[in-house]
PDB file of C-alpha atoms in Angstrom:
ATOM      1  CA  UNK A 800     -31.032  -6.158  10.398  1.00  0.00           C
ATOM      2  CA  UNK A 801     -30.066  -6.983  13.722  1.00  0.00           C
ATOM      3  CA  UNK A 802     -29.279  -4.778  16.301  1.00  0.00           C
ATOM      4  CA  UNK A 803     -26.535  -4.682  18.535  1.00  0.00           C
ATOM      5  CA  UNK A 804     -27.087  -3.255  21.972  1.00  0.00           C
ATOM      6  CA  UNK A 805     -25.239  -0.837  24.105  1.00  0.00           C
ATOM      7  CA  UNK A 806     -24.298  -4.014  26.593  1.00  0.00           C
ATOM      8  CA  UNK A 807     -23.006  -6.164  23.355  1.00  0.00           C
ATOM      9  CA  UNK A 808     -20.913  -3.005  22.447  1.00  0.00           C
ATOM     10  CA  UNK A 809     -18.978  -3.004  26.445  1.00  0.00           C
ATOM     11  CA  UNK A 810     -18.891  -6.698  25.565  1.00  0.00           C
ATOM     12  CA  UNK A 811     -17.150  -6.022  22.414  1.00  0.00           C
ATOM     13  CA  UNK A 812     -15.022  -2.885  23.597  1.00  0.00           C
ATOM     14  CA  UNK A 813     -13.757  -4.414  26.497  1.00  0.00           C
ATOM     15  CA  UNK A 814     -12.791  -7.636  24.192  1.00  0.00           C
ATOM     16  CA  UNK A 815     -10.888  -5.135  22.034  1.00  0.00           C
ATOM     17  CA  UNK A 816      -9.660  -3.603  24.972  1.00  0.00           C
ATOM     18  CA  UNK A 817      -8.405  -6.804  26.470  1.00  0.00           C
ATOM     19  CA  UNK A 818      -7.255  -8.732  22.980  1.00  0.00           C
ATOM     20  CA  UNK A 819      -4.981  -4.839  22.831  1.00  0.00           C
ATOM     21  CA  UNK A 820      -0.547  -5.974  23.956  1.00  0.00           C
ATOM     22  CA  UNK A 821      -0.822  -4.254  27.366  1.00  0.00           C
ATOM     23  CA  UNK A 822       3.204  -4.271  27.841  1.00  0.00           C
ATOM     24  CA  UNK A 823       3.567  -2.405  24.304  1.00  0.00           C
ATOM     25  CA  UNK A 824       1.679   0.443  26.772  1.00  0.00           C
ATOM     26  CA  UNK A 825       4.664   1.674  28.840  1.00  0.00           C
ATOM     27  CA  UNK A 826       3.936   4.175  31.851  1.00  0.00           C
ATOM     28  CA  UNK A 827       7.352   6.838  32.248  1.00  0.00           C
ATOM     29  CA  UNK A 828       8.916   6.355  35.523  1.00  0.00           C
ATOM     30  CA  UNK A 829       9.801   9.613  35.719  1.00  0.00           C
ATOM     31  CA  UNK A 830       5.438  10.308  35.504  1.00  0.00           C
ATOM     32  CA  UNK A 831       5.092   9.732  39.015  1.00  0.00           C
ATOM     33  CA  UNK A 832       7.560  11.433  40.478  1.00  0.00           C
ATOM     34  CA  UNK A 833       6.983  14.888  37.720  1.00  0.00           C
ATOM     35  CA  UNK A 834       3.030  14.409  39.150  1.00  0.00           C
ATOM     36  CA  UNK A 835       4.750  14.699  43.026  1.00  0.00           C
ATOM     37  CA  UNK A 836       7.349  17.673  41.837  1.00  0.00           C
ATOM     38  CA  UNK A 837       4.988  19.237  38.984  1.00  0.00           C
ATOM     39  CA  UNK A 838       1.237  18.151  39.936  1.00  0.00           C
ATOM     40  CA  UNK A 839       0.337  20.372  42.505  1.00  0.00           C
ATOM     41  CA  UNK A 840       3.594  23.418  41.271  1.00  0.00           C
ATOM     42  CA  UNK A 841       2.594  27.051  40.079  1.00  0.00           C
ATOM     43  CA  UNK A 842       6.296  27.324  38.266  1.00  0.00           C
ATOM     44  CA  UNK A 843       7.009  23.419  37.401  1.00  0.00           C
ATOM     45  CA  UNK A 844       4.388  21.235  34.995  1.00  0.00           C
ATOM     46  CA  UNK A 845       4.413  17.932  35.147  1.00  0.00           C
ATOM     47  CA  UNK A 846       4.741  18.166  31.071  1.00  0.00           C
ATOM     48  CA  UNK A 847       7.798  20.763  31.221  1.00  0.00           C
ATOM     49  CA  UNK A 848       9.283  17.937  34.271  1.00  0.00           C
ATOM     50  CA  UNK A 849       8.806  15.072  31.713  1.00  0.00           C
ATOM     51  CA  UNK A 850       9.834  16.835  29.233  1.00  0.00           C
ATOM     52  CA  UNK A 851      13.069  18.361  30.669  1.00  0.00           C
ATOM     53  CA  UNK A 852      13.998  15.381  32.850  1.00  0.00           C
ATOM     54  CA  UNK A 853      13.732  12.902  29.948  1.00  0.00           C
ATOM     55  CA  UNK A 854      15.948  14.625  27.299  1.00  0.00           C
ATOM     56  CA  UNK A 855      18.615  13.554  29.397  1.00  0.00           C
ATOM     57  CA  UNK A 856      19.254   9.852  29.446  1.00  0.00           C
ATOM     58  CA  UNK A 857      20.445   9.652  32.839  1.00  0.00           C
ATOM     59  CA  UNK A 858      17.209  10.488  33.992  1.00  0.00           C
ATOM     60  CA  UNK A 859      15.681   6.496  33.558  1.00  0.00           C
ATOM     61  CA  UNK A 860      18.446   4.768  35.121  1.00  0.00           C
ATOM     62  CA  UNK A 861      17.798   7.601  38.539  1.00  0.00           C
ATOM     63  CA  UNK A 862      18.234   6.165  42.537  1.00  0.00           C
ATOM     64  CA  UNK A 863      15.857   9.142  43.025  1.00  0.00           C
ATOM     65  CA  UNK A 864      14.848  12.415  43.929  1.00  0.00           C
ATOM     66  CA  UNK A 865      18.505  13.190  44.294  1.00  0.00           C
ATOM     67  CA  UNK A 866      20.215  11.922  41.427  1.00  0.00           C
ATOM     68  CA  UNK A 867      16.951  14.273  39.475  1.00  0.00           C
ATOM     69  CA  UNK A 868      17.778  17.140  41.412  1.00  0.00           C
ATOM     70  CA  UNK A 869      21.226  16.512  39.907  1.00  0.00           C
ATOM     71  CA  UNK A 870      19.950  16.202  36.486  1.00  0.00           C
ATOM     72  CA  UNK A 871      18.305  19.352  36.806  1.00  0.00           C
ATOM     73  CA  UNK A 872      21.314  21.243  37.620  1.00  0.00           C
ATOM     74  CA  UNK A 873      22.877  19.979  34.847  1.00  0.00           C
ATOM     75  CA  UNK A 874      20.070  20.972  32.902  1.00  0.00           C
ATOM     76  CA  UNK A 875      20.454  24.385  34.442  1.00  0.00           C
ATOM     77  CA  UNK A 876      24.098  24.678  33.592  1.00  0.00           C
ATOM     78  CA  UNK A 877      23.717  24.216  30.075  1.00  0.00           C
ATOM     79  CA  UNK A 878      21.068  26.159  29.232  1.00  0.00           C
ATOM     80  CA  UNK A 879      22.925  29.399  31.138  1.00  0.00           C
ATOM     81  CA  UNK A 880      25.382  28.287  28.732  1.00  0.00           C
ATOM     82  CA  UNK A 881      23.877  28.360  25.832  1.00  0.00           C
ATOM     83  CA  UNK A 882      21.751  31.463  26.947  1.00  0.00           C
ATOM     84  CA  UNK A 883      24.991  33.458  28.097  1.00  0.00           C
ATOM     85  CA  UNK A 884      26.615  33.295  24.234  1.00  0.00           C
ATOM     86  CA  UNK A 885      23.207  33.664  22.638  1.00  0.00           C
ATOM     87  CA  UNK A 886      23.410  37.034  24.345  1.00  0.00           C
ATOM     88  CA  UNK A 887      27.394  37.482  23.506  1.00  0.00           C
ATOM     89  CA  UNK A 888      26.257  37.153  20.566  1.00  0.00           C
ATOM     90  CA  UNK A 889      23.491  39.565  20.088  1.00  0.00           C
ATOM     91  CA  UNK A 890      26.190  42.427  21.751  1.00  0.00           C
ATOM     92  CA  UNK A 891      27.961  41.928  19.506  1.00  0.00           C
ATOM     93  CA  UNK A 892      25.653  42.058  16.430  1.00  0.00           C
ATOM     94  CA  UNK A 893      24.193  44.954  18.216  1.00  0.00           C
ATOM     95  CA  UNK A 894      21.160  43.459  18.239  1.00  0.00           C
ATOM     96  CA  UNK A 895      18.891  44.541  21.094  1.00  0.00           C
ATOM     97  CA  UNK A 896      17.935  46.710  23.928  1.00  0.00           C
ATOM     98  CA  UNK A 897      21.936  47.145  24.850  1.00  0.00           C
ATOM     99  CA  UNK A 898      20.387  47.746  28.495  1.00  0.00           C
ATOM    100  CA  UNK A 899      18.768  45.078  28.983  1.00  0.00           C
ATOM    101  CA  UNK A 900      21.020  42.167  27.453  1.00  0.00           C
ATOM    102  CA  UNK A 901      24.417  43.984  29.416  1.00  0.00           C
ATOM    103  CA  UNK A 902      21.904  43.641  32.623  1.00  0.00           C
ATOM    104  CA  UNK A 903      20.887  39.372  31.600  1.00  0.00           C
ATOM    105  CA  UNK A 904      24.527  39.120  30.474  1.00  0.00           C
ATOM    106  CA  UNK A 905      25.526  40.068  34.300  1.00  0.00           C
ATOM    107  CA  UNK A 906      22.524  37.957  35.860  1.00  0.00           C
ATOM    108  CA  UNK A 907      23.728  34.843  33.686  1.00  0.00           C
ATOM    109  CA  UNK A 908      27.581  35.328  34.806  1.00  0.00           C
ATOM    110  CA  UNK A 909      26.047  34.719  38.692  1.00  0.00           C
ATOM    111  CA  UNK A 910      24.298  32.072  37.648  1.00  0.00           C
ATOM    112  CA  UNK A 911      26.911  30.455  36.111  1.00  0.00           C
ATOM    113  CA  UNK A 912      29.171  30.958  38.867  1.00  0.00           C
ATOM    114  CA  UNK A 913      27.230  29.557  41.128  1.00  0.00           C
ATOM    115  CA  UNK A 914      25.752  26.567  39.237  1.00  0.00           C
ATOM    116  CA  UNK A 915      29.016  24.401  40.599  1.00  0.00           C
ATOM    117  CA  UNK A 916      28.709  25.385  44.148  1.00  0.00           C
ATOM    118  CA  UNK A 917      24.933  24.027  43.427  1.00  0.00           C
ATOM    119  CA  UNK A 918      25.879  20.812  41.108  1.00  0.00           C
ATOM    120  CA  UNK A 919      28.602  20.014  44.461  1.00  0.00           C
ATOM    121  CA  UNK A 920      26.155  21.047  47.036  1.00  0.00           C
ATOM    122  CA  UNK A 921      23.534  18.911  46.434  1.00  0.00           C
ATOM    123  CA  UNK A 922      26.361  15.963  46.207  1.00  0.00           C
ATOM    124  CA  UNK A 923      27.224  16.200  49.193  1.00  0.00           C
ATOM    125  CA  UNK A 924      23.571  16.475  50.651  1.00  0.00           C
ATOM    126  CA  UNK A 925      23.654  20.204  50.993  1.00  0.00           C
ATOM    127  CA  UNK A 926      20.057  20.247  50.159  1.00  0.00           C
ATOM    128  CA  UNK A 927      19.442  23.814  51.407  1.00  0.00           C
ATOM    129  CA  UNK A 928      22.508  25.450  50.658  1.00  0.00           C
ATOM    130  CA  UNK A 929      21.939  24.631  46.790  1.00  0.00           C
ATOM    131  CA  UNK A 930      17.707  25.485  47.081  1.00  0.00           C
ATOM    132  CA  UNK A 931      19.318  28.854  48.226  1.00  0.00           C
ATOM    133  CA  UNK A 932      21.642  29.163  44.818  1.00  0.00           C
ATOM    134  CA  UNK A 933      18.743  27.549  42.844  1.00  0.00           C
ATOM    135  CA  UNK A 934      16.287  30.473  43.715  1.00  0.00           C
ATOM    136  CA  UNK A 935      18.710  33.328  43.454  1.00  0.00           C
ATOM    137  CA  UNK A 936      18.874  31.593  40.022  1.00  0.00           C
ATOM    138  CA  UNK A 937      15.604  31.450  38.989  1.00  0.00           C
ATOM    139  CA  UNK A 938      14.261  35.319  40.507  1.00  0.00           C
ATOM    140  CA  UNK A 939      17.340  36.181  38.340  1.00  0.00           C
ATOM    141  CA  UNK A 940      16.081  34.801  34.779  1.00  0.00           C
ATOM    142  CA  UNK A 941      12.727  36.198  36.084  1.00  0.00           C
ATOM    143  CA  UNK A 942      14.854  39.584  36.603  1.00  0.00           C
ATOM    144  CA  UNK A 943      16.790  39.100  33.519  1.00  0.00           C
ATOM    145  CA  UNK A 944      13.122  38.885  31.521  1.00  0.00           C
ATOM    146  CA  UNK A 945      11.347  41.761  33.202  1.00  0.00           C
ATOM    147  CA  UNK A 946      14.108  44.426  32.656  1.00  0.00           C
ATOM    148  CA  UNK A 947      12.940  44.224  29.204  1.00  0.00           C
ATOM    149  CA  UNK A 948       9.195  44.250  30.183  1.00  0.00           C
ATOM    150  CA  UNK A 949      10.608  47.961  31.866  1.00  0.00           C
ATOM    151  CA  UNK A 950      11.688  48.795  28.829  1.00  0.00           C
ATOM    152  CA  UNK A 951       8.899  47.870  27.232  1.00  0.00           C
ATOM    153  CA  UNK A 952      11.005  46.516  24.062  1.00  0.00           C
ATOM    154  CA  UNK A 953      10.394  42.524  23.443  1.00  0.00           C
ATOM    155  CA  UNK A 954      12.718  39.769  25.014  1.00  0.00           C
ATOM    156  CA  UNK A 955      15.136  37.896  22.833  1.00  0.00           C
ATOM    157  CA  UNK A 956      15.729  35.305  25.387  1.00  0.00           C
ATOM    158  CA  UNK A 957      12.187  34.327  27.059  1.00  0.00           C
ATOM    159  CA  UNK A 958      12.156  30.699  25.686  1.00  0.00           C
ATOM    160  CA  UNK A 959      15.497  30.618  27.680  1.00  0.00           C
ATOM    161  CA  UNK A 960      14.498  32.720  31.111  1.00  0.00           C
ATOM    162  CA  UNK A 961      11.581  30.720  31.394  1.00  0.00           C
ATOM    163  CA  UNK A 962      13.621  27.809  30.693  1.00  0.00           C
ATOM    164  CA  UNK A 963      16.037  28.690  33.828  1.00  0.00           C
ATOM    165  CA  UNK A 964      12.854  29.998  35.682  1.00  0.00           C
ATOM    166  CA  UNK A 965      12.259  26.293  35.366  1.00  0.00           C
ATOM    167  CA  UNK A 966      14.917  24.187  35.656  1.00  0.00           C
ATOM    168  CA  UNK A 967      15.815  25.812  39.001  1.00  0.00           C
ATOM    169  CA  UNK A 968      12.175  25.508  40.378  1.00  0.00           C
ATOM    170  CA  UNK A 969      12.416  22.026  39.335  1.00  0.00           C
ATOM    171  CA  UNK A 970      15.430  21.062  40.436  1.00  0.00           C
ATOM    172  CA  UNK A 971      14.998  22.957  44.264  1.00  0.00           C
ATOM    173  CA  UNK A 972      11.588  20.668  43.886  1.00  0.00           C
ATOM    174  CA  UNK A 973      13.283  17.923  43.421  1.00  0.00           C
ATOM    175  CA  UNK A 974      15.126  18.087  46.695  1.00  0.00           C
ATOM    176  CA  UNK A 975      12.279  19.127  48.854  1.00  0.00           C
ATOM    177  CA  UNK A 976      12.014  15.260  48.160  1.00  0.00           C
ATOM    178  CA  UNK A 977      15.325  14.669  48.255  1.00  0.00           C
ATOM    179  CA  UNK A 978      16.329  12.207  51.393  1.00  0.00           C
TER     180      UNK A 978
END
């Protein structure tokens, strides 16, 4: 029986690695951007950034941070629209804490009202204006969730609030690097 040395194993693994078709392993073009925006963020992680932006096919044909921030703003708008519809449905059914849901309904209505102006500000290059709007939206999502905690009831909107907060922070972070 032959004894396989450590150097023989290393050589074998190296040959197998080199023989593997490296073109089939493409790096996500969003990864460097998400590492920049989400890598050091206490709000938005790399995985959330990749997942959120990757969910929109426009993200792979962008010209940079500004275009990606427009996509993040659009994703926030979609989240806000669906969350508002969920809140309306819960209020119609009588499910959940009515006072908290009504508060969230007002908060999400405010976010929705800001979104067209926020998107327009990004498109015209008024990044500080857009960021101020996004920061208000992030705070509103947190405020909605906090209302349930203060009332000591389980929130039916935890996922939606968290996503809205992170999407607002993602768009805000992308604008920090937009030119």
